[in-house]
Coordinates of C-alpha atoms in Angstrom, one line a residue:
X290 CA 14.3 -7.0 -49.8
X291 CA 10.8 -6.6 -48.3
X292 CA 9.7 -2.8 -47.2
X293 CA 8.4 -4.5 -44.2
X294 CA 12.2 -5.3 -42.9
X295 CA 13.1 -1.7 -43.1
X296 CA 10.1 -1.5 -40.9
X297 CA 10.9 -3.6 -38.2
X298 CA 14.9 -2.5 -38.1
X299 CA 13.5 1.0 -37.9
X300 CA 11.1 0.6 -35.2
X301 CA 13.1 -1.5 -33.0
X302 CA 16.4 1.2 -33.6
X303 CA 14.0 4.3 -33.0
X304 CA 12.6 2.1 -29.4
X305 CA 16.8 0.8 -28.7
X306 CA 17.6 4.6 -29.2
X307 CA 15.5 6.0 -27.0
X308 CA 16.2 3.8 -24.3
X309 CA 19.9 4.5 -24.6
X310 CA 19.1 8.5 -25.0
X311 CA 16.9 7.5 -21.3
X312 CA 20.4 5.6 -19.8
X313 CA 22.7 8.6 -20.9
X314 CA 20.3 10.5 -18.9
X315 CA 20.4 8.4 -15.7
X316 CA 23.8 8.5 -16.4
X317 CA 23.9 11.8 -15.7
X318 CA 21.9 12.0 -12.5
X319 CA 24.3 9.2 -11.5
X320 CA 26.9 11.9 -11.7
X321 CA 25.4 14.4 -10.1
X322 CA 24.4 12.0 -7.1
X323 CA 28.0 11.6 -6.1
X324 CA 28.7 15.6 -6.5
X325 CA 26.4 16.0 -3.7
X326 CA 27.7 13.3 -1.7
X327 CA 31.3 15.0 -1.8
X328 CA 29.2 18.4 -0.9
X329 CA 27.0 16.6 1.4
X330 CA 30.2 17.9 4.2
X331 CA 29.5 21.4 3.3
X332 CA 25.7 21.5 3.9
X333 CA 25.3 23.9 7.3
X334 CA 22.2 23.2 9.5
X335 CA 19.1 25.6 8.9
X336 CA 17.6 27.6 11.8
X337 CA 13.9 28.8 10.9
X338 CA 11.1 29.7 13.7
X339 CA 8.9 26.7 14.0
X340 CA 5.3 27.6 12.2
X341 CA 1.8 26.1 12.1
X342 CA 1.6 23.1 10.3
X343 CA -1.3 21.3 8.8
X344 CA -1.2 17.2 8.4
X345 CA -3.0 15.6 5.9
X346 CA -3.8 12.0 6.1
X347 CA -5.9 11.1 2.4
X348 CA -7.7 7.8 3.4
X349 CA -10.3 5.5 1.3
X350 CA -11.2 2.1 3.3
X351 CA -8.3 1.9 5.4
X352 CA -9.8 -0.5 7.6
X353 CA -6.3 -2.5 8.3
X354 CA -4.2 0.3 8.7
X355 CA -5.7 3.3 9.4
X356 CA -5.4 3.0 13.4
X357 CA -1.3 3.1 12.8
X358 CA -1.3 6.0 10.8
X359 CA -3.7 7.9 13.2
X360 CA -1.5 7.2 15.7
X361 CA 1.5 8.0 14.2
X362 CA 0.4 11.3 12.9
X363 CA -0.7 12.2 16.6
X364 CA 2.4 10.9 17.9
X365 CA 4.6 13.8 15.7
X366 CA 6.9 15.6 18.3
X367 CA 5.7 19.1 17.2
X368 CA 4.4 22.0 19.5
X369 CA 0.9 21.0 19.8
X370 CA -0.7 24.5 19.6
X371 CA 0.7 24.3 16.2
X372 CA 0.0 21.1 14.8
X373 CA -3.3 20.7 13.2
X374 CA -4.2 17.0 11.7
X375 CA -7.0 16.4 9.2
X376 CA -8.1 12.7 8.4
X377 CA -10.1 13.2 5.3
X378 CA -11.5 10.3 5.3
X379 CA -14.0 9.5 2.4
X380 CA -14.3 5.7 3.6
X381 CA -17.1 4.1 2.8
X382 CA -17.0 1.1 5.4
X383 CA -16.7 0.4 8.6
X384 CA -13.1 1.6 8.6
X385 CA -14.7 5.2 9.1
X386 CA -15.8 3.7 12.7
X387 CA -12.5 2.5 13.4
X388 CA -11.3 5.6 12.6
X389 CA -13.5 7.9 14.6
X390 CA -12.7 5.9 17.8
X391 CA -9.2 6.3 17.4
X392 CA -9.4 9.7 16.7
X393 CA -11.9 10.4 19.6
X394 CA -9.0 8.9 22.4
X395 CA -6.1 11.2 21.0
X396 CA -8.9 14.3 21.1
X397 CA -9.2 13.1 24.9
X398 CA -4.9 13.4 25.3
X399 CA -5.5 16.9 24.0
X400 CA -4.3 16.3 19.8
X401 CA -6.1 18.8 17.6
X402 CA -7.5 16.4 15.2
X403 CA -10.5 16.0 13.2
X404 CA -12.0 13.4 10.8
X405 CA -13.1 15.5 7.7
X406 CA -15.9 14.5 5.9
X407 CA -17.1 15.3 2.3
X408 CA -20.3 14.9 0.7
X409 CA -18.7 12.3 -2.1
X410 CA -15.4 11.6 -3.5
X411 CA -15.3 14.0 -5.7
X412 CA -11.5 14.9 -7.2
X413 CA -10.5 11.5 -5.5
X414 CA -7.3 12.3 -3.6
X415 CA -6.5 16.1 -5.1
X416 CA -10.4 16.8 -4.4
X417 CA -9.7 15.8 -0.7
X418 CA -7.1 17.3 -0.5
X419 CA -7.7 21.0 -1.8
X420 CA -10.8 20.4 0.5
X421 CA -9.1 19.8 3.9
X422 CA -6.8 22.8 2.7
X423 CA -9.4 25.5 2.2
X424 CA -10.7 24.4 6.1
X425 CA -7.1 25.4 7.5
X426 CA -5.0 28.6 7.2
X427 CA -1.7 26.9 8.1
X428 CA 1.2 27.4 5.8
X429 CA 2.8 24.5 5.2
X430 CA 1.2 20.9 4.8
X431 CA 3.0 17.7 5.7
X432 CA 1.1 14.7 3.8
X433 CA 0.9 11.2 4.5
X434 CA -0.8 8.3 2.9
X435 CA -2.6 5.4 4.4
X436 CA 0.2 2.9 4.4
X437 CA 3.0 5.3 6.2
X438 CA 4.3 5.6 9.1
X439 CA 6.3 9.0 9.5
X440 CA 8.9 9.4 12.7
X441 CA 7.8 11.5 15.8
X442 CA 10.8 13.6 14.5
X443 CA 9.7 14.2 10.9
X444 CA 8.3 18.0 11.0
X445 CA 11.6 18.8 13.3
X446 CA 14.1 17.7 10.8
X447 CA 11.9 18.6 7.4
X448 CA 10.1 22.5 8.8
X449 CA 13.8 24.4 9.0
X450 CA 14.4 23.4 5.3
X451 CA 12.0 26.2 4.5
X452 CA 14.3 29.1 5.9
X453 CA 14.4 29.9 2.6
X454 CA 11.5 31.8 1.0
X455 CA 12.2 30.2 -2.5
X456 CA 11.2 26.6 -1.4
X457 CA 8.3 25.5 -2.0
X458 CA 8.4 21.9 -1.2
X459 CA 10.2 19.4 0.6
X460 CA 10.2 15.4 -0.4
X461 CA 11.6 12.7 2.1
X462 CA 12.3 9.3 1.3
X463 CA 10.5 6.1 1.4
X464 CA 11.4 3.2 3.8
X465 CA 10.1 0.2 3.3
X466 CA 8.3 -2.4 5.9
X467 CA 8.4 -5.0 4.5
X468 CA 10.8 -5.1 2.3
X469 CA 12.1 -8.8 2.7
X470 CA 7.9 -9.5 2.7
X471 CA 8.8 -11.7 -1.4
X472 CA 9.9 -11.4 -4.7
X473 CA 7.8 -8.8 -5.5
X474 CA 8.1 -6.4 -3.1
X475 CA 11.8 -7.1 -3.0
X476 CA 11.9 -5.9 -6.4
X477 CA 10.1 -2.7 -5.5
X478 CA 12.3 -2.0 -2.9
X479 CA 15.1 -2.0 -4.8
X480 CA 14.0 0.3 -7.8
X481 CA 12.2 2.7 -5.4
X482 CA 15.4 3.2 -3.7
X483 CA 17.4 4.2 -6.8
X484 CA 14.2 6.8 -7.0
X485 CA 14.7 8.1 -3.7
X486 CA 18.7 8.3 -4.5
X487 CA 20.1 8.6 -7.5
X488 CA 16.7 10.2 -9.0
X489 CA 15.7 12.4 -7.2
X490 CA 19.4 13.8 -5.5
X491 CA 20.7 13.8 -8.3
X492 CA 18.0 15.9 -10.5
X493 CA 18.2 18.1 -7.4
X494 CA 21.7 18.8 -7.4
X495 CA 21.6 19.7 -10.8
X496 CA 18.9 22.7 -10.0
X497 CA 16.6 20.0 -12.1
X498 CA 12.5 19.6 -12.0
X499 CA 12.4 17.0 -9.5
X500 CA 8.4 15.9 -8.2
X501 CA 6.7 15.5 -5.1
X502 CA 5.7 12.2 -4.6
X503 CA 2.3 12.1 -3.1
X504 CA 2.9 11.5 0.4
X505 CA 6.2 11.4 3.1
X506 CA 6.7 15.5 1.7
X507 CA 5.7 18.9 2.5
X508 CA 4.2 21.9 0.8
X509 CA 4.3 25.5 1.8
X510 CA 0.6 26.8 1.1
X511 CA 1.3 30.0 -0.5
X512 CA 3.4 27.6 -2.9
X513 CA -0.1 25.2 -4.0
X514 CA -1.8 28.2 -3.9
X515 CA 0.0 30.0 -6.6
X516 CA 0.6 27.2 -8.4
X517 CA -3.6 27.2 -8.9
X518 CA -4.3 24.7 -6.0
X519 CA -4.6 21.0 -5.9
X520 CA -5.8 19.3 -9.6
X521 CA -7.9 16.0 -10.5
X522 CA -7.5 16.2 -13.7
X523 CA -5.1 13.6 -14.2
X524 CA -4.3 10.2 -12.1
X525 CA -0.9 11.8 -10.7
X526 CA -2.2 15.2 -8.6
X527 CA 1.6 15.4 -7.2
X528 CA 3.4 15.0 -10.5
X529 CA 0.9 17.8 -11.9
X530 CA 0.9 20.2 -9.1
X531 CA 5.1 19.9 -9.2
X532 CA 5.3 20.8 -12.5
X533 CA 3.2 23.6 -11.9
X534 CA 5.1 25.3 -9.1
X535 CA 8.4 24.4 -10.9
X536 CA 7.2 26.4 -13.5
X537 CA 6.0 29.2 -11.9
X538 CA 9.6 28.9 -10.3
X539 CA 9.2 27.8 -7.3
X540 CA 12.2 25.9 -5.9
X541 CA 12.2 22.3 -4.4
X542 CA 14.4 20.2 -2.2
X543 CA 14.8 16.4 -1.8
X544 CA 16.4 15.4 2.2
X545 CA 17.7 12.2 1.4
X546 CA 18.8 11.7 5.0
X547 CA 15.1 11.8 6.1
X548 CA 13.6 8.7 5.8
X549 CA 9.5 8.0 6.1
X550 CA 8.5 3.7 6.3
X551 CA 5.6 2.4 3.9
X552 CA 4.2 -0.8 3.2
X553 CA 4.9 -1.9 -0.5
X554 CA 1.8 -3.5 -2.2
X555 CA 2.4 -7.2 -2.0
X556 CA -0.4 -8.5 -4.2
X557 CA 0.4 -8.5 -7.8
X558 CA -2.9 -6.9 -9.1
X559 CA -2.4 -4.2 -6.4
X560 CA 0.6 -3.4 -7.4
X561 CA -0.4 -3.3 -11.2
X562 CA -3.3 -0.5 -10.0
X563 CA -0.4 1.7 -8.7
X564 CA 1.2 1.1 -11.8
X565 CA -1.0 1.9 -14.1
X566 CA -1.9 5.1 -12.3
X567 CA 1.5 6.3 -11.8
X568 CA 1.9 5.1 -15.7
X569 CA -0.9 6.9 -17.0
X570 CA -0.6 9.2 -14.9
X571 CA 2.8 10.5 -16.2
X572 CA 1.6 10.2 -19.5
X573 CA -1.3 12.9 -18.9
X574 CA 1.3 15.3 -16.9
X575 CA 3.5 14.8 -20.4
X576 CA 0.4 15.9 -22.5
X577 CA -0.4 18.7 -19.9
X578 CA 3.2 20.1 -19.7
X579 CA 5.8 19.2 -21.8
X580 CA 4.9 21.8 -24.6
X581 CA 5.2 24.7 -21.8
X582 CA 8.7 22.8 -20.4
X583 CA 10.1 23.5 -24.2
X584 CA 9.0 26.6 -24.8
X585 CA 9.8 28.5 -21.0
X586 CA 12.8 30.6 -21.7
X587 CA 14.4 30.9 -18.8
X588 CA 15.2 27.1 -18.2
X589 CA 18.6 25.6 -18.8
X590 CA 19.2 22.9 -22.0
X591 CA 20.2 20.8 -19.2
X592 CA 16.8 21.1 -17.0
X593 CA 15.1 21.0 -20.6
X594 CA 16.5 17.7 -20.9
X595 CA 16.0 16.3 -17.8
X596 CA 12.3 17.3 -17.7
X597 CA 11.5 16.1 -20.7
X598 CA 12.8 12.5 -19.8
X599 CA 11.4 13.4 -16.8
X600 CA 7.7 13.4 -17.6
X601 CA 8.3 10.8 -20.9
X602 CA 10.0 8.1 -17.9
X603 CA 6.8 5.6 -18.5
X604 CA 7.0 5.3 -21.9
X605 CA 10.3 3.4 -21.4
X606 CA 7.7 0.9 -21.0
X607 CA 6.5 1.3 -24.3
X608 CA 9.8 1.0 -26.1
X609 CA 10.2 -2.2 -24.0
X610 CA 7.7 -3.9 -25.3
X611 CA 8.3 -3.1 -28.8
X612 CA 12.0 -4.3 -28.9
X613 CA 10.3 -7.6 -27.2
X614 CA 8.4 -8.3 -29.7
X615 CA 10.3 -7.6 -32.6
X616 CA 13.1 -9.5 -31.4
X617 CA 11.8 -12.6 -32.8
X618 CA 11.1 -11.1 -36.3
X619 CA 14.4 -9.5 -36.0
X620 CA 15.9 -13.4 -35.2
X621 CA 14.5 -14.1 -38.8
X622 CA 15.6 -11.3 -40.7
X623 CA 19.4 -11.6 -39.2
X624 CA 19.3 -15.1 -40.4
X625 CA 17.9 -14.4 -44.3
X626 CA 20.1 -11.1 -44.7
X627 CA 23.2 -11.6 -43.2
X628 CA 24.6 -8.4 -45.3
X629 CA 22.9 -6.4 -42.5
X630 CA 25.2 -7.8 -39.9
X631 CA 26.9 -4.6 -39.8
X632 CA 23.5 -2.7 -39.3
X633 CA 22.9 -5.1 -35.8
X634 CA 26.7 -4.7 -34.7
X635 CA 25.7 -1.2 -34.8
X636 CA 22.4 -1.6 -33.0
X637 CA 25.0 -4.0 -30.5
X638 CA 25.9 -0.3 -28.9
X639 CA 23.2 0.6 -27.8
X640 CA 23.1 -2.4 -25.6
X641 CA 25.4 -0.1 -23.6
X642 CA 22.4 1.5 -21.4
X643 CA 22.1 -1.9 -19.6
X644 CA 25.5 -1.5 -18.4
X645 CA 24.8 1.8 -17.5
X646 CA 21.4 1.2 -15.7
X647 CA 23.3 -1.7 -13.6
X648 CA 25.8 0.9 -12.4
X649 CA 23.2 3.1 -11.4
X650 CA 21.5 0.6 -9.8
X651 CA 24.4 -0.7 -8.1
X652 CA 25.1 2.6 -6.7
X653 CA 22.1 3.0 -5.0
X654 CA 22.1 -0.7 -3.9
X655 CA 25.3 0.0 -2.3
X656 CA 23.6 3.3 -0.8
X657 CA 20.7 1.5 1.1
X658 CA 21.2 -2.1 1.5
X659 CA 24.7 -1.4 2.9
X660 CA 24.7 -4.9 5.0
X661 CA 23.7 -6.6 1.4
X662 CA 26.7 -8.9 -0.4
X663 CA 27.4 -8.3 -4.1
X664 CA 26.1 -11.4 -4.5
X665 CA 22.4 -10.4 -3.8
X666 CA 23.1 -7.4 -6.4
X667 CA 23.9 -10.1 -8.9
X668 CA 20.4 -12.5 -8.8
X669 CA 18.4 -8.8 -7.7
X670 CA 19.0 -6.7 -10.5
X671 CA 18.6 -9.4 -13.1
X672 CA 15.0 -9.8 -11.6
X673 CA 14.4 -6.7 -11.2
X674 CA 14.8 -6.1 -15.0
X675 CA 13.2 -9.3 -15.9
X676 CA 9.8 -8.4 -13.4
X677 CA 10.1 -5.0 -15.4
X678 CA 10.1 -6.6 -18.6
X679 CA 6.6 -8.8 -17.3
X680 CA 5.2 -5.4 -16.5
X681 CA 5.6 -3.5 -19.6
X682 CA 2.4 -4.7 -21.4
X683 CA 0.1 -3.6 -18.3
X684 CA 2.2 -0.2 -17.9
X685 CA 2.3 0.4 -21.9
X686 CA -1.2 -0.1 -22.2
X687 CA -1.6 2.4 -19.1
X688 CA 0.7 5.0 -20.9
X689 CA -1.1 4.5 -24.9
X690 CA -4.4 5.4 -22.2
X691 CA -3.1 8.4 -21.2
X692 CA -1.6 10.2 -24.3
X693 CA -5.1 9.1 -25.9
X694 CA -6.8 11.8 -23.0
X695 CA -9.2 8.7 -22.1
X696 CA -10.6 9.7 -18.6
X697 CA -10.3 6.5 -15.9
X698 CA -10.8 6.8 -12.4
X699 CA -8.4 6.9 -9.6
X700 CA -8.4 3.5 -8.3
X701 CA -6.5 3.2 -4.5
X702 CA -3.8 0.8 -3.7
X703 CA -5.0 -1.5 -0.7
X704 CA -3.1 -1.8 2.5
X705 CA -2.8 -5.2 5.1
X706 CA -0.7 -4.1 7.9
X707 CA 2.4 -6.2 6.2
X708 CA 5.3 -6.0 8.4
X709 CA 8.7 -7.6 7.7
X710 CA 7.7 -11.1 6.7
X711 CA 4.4 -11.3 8.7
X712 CA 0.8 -11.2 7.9
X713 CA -0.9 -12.0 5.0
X714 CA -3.6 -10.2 2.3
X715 CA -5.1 -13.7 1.6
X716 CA -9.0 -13.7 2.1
X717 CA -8.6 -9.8 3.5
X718 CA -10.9 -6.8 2.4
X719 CA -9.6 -4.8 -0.9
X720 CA -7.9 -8.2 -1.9
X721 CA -8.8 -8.7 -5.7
X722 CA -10.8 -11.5 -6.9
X723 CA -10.6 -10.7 -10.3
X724 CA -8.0 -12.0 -12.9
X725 CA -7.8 -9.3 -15.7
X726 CA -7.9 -9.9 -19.7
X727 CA -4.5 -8.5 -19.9
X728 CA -3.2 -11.4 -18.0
X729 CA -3.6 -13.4 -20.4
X730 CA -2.1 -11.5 -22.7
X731 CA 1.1 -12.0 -20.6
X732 CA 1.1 -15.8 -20.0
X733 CA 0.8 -15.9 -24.1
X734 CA 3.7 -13.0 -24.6
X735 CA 5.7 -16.0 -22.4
X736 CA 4.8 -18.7 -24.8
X737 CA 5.6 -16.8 -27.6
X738 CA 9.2 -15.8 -25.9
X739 CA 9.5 -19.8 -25.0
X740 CA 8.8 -20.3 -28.8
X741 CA 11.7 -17.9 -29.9
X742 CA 14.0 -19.2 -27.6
X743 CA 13.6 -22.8 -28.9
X744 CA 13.9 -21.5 -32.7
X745 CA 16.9 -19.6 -31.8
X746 CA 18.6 -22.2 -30.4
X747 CA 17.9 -24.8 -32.7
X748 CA 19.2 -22.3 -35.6
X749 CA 21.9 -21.6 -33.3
X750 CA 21.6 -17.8 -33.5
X751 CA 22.7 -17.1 -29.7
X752 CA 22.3 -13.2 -29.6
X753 CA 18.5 -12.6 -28.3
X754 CA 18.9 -15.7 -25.7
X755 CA 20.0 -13.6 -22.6
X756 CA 16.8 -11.4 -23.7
X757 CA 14.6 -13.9 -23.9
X758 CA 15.4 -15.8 -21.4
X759 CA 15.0 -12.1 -19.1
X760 CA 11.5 -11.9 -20.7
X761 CA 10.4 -15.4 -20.2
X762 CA 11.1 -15.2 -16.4
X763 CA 9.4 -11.9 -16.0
X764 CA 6.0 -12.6 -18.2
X765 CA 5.6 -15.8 -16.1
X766 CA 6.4 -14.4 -12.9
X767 CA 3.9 -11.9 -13.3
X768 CA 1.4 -14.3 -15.3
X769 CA 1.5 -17.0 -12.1
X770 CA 1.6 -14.0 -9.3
X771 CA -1.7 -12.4 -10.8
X772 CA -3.3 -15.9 -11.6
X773 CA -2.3 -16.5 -7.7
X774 CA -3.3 -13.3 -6.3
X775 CA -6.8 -13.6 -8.2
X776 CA -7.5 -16.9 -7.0
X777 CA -7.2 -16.1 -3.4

């Protein structure tokens, strides 16, 4: 028997493996998510002296949607002599304008807030934001991106949290605006919310690392400050600056019951930049921490664990799109060896983390789209695995990027105002015009799934099918959606 067999079983067991090791774990936050909805009763309400609070609102040409989140900020039902908002605004369009005007008219109604301006765009998003910070001396710092909308009621319910001195931060949830906008952002929707559940509820109720998640969350200053301040030195500042204050032991809290609506990016190639920086991202926060997570004595195995998985989550992708593409050789090998049957009955297990993933999914379906039918759950999830499966080249490549310590920039996610099923990003500014090399790459990873499918079938070897038929859907889905959203 060829070396090169022993190759490919091994590869493809050591990718399968890990992704069950990944399911047990989510397994386990699943677990830990219904704990704290049977303690959820014995929460008590927090009393705490309301303090000074800065708002941040990070903008980069915002032209479509940078009047609603000025307004919304100066719309926050807080005491006004201690609310402070900041628009750092490094804009370079007419969206700055815009933005001044608006900002001029709440000044007017007597809102203390100021458009800050920096020389460049240095640091991207951390560089703005460690720069609006060292202009204020508040002690806590609600943040918001471009495309939110928080509720007039969000410092109210999220400020008391910080009675105690231990916490550090405080994450909300996303909402979504346009949730039912298509496919795609359907799909988004529905992982996010398994995030903002499951994920993070459940890693806090297990005194795990859990990670602020950019914007919709507040900070107490004296926590960023000790954890050495705001960083640009990878493409996910929050992920970096969480680990940091984690480990310097700060303690942070996830309020699941407060909600904060977004607009998900509805054009594929936008949503591929957010991707690929979240990707990549994650990968540099892995190089950066994940020695100091295993060798800090006074963590838990458990937290260990859970961080680890934590800060390795993107290179699920990776594994993904190994087992993808050695299912085909692995079609060959089961036919010419069948004495290694027993070998893929016992890689067959494994294929246990699917059904584990769907229950986990479920819950949190269950959790947010209670008016939903099981019968949504049942086309939704399959999609939403299949779409995940389209994604991994694009998000592997992103994660090989950033365990290689290649420096990129920090490239923004554009915003249209997209609300419910209205508007549109056709022919808009920020829309891309550009179809990327790797797409192509993924319309011929769907031929070459459309090929295996065909052999398999006419050699009547039936396991791979439901894979491959998963794979072809998702490759081509997000082949014809970036050929689409390039051509506009």
């Amino acid at each position: 028997m060829h070396n090169w067999i022993w190759v490919v079983i091994a590869v493809y067991g050591v990718a399968m493996l890990f992704i069950f090791m990944y399911s047990m774990v989510q397994l386990s936050l699943l677990i830990n998510y219904r704990k704290s909805k049977r303690n959820a009763a014995a929460n008590k309400a927090e009393t705490f002296i309301l303090p000074k609070v800065l708002v941040q609102l990070p903008v980069y040409n915002e032209l479509y949607v940078v009047e609603r989140l000025i307004d919304a900020a100066a719309r926050l039902n807080y005491p006004k002599d201690k609310l402070e908002i900041q628009l750092l605004d490094d804009s370079s369009d007419e969206s700055f304008e815009v933005a001044t005007r608006r900002i001029q008219l709440w000044k007017e109604k007597g809102i203390n807030i100021n458009q800050v301006r920096r020389i460049d765009r240095k640091g991207f998003k951390a560089g703005a934001l460690q720069y609006g910070l060292d202009l204020s001396d508040a002690p806590f710092i609600a943040i918001f991106d471009a495309d939110f909308i928080p509720d007039p009621e969000f410092l109210n319910r999220t400020i008391p949290g910080f009675a105690n001195n231990k916490i550090g931060m405080i994450q909300t949830r996303w909402e979504h605006l346009n949730r039912d906008y298509s496919l795609l952002t359907r799909v988004q929707a529905f992982a996010l919310d398994a995030h903002f559940t499951v994920e993070q509820t459940g890693r806090n109720q297990g005194a795990h690392f859990i990670n602020f998640n950019g914007t919709a969350g507040v900070w107490r200053r004296a926590c960023i400050d000790d954890a050495g301040g705001w960083s640009a030195d990878t493409l996910t500042e929050d992920l970096d600056l969480s680990y940091r204050a984690q480990l310097k032991g700060w303690e942070f809290k996830f309020m699941e019951g407060v909600g904060a609506p977004a607009e998900l990016p509805a054009e594929m190639n936008a949503l591929k930049n957010q991707q690929y920086r979240w990707n990549k991202g994650a990968a540099e926060c892995a190089v950066k921490h994940l020695k100091k997570v295993i060798t800090t004595k006074n963590l838990t195995v458990s937290t260990r664990i859970h961080a680890f998985f934590h800060l390795l989550n993107s290179t699920v992708f990776l594994w993904i799109i190994v087992c993808a593409v050695l299912s085909l050789p692995l079609v060959f090998i089961k036919e010419l060896h069948p004495e290694l049957n027993k070998i893929f009955y016992l890689g067959a297990i494994l294929l246990l983390s699917f059904t584990v993933l769907a229950i986990f999914y479920y819950v949190s379906f269950r959790e947010m789209e209670k008016v939903k039918s099981r019968s949504t759950f049942l086309w939704l999830y399959p999609a939403f695995l299949s779409i995940s499966m389209g994604m991994s080249l694009h998000n592997a490549r992103a994660v090989v990027l950033g365990f290689s310590g290649k420096r990129t920039p920090f490239i923004r996610t554009p915003k249209w105002n997209l609300i419910g099923q209205t508007g549109t990003f056709a022919n808009k500014n920020y829309s891309s015009r550009n179809i990327p090399v790797i797409t192509w790459f993924e319309g011929l990873l769907c031929l070459y799934f459309i090929g295996a499918l065909i052999f398999e079938i006419a050699i009547g070897a039936w396991g791979f099918v439901p894979l491959h038929l998963m794979l072809i859907f998702g490759f081509a889905t997000v082949f014809m959606y970036s050929f689409k959203n390039g051509g506009n």
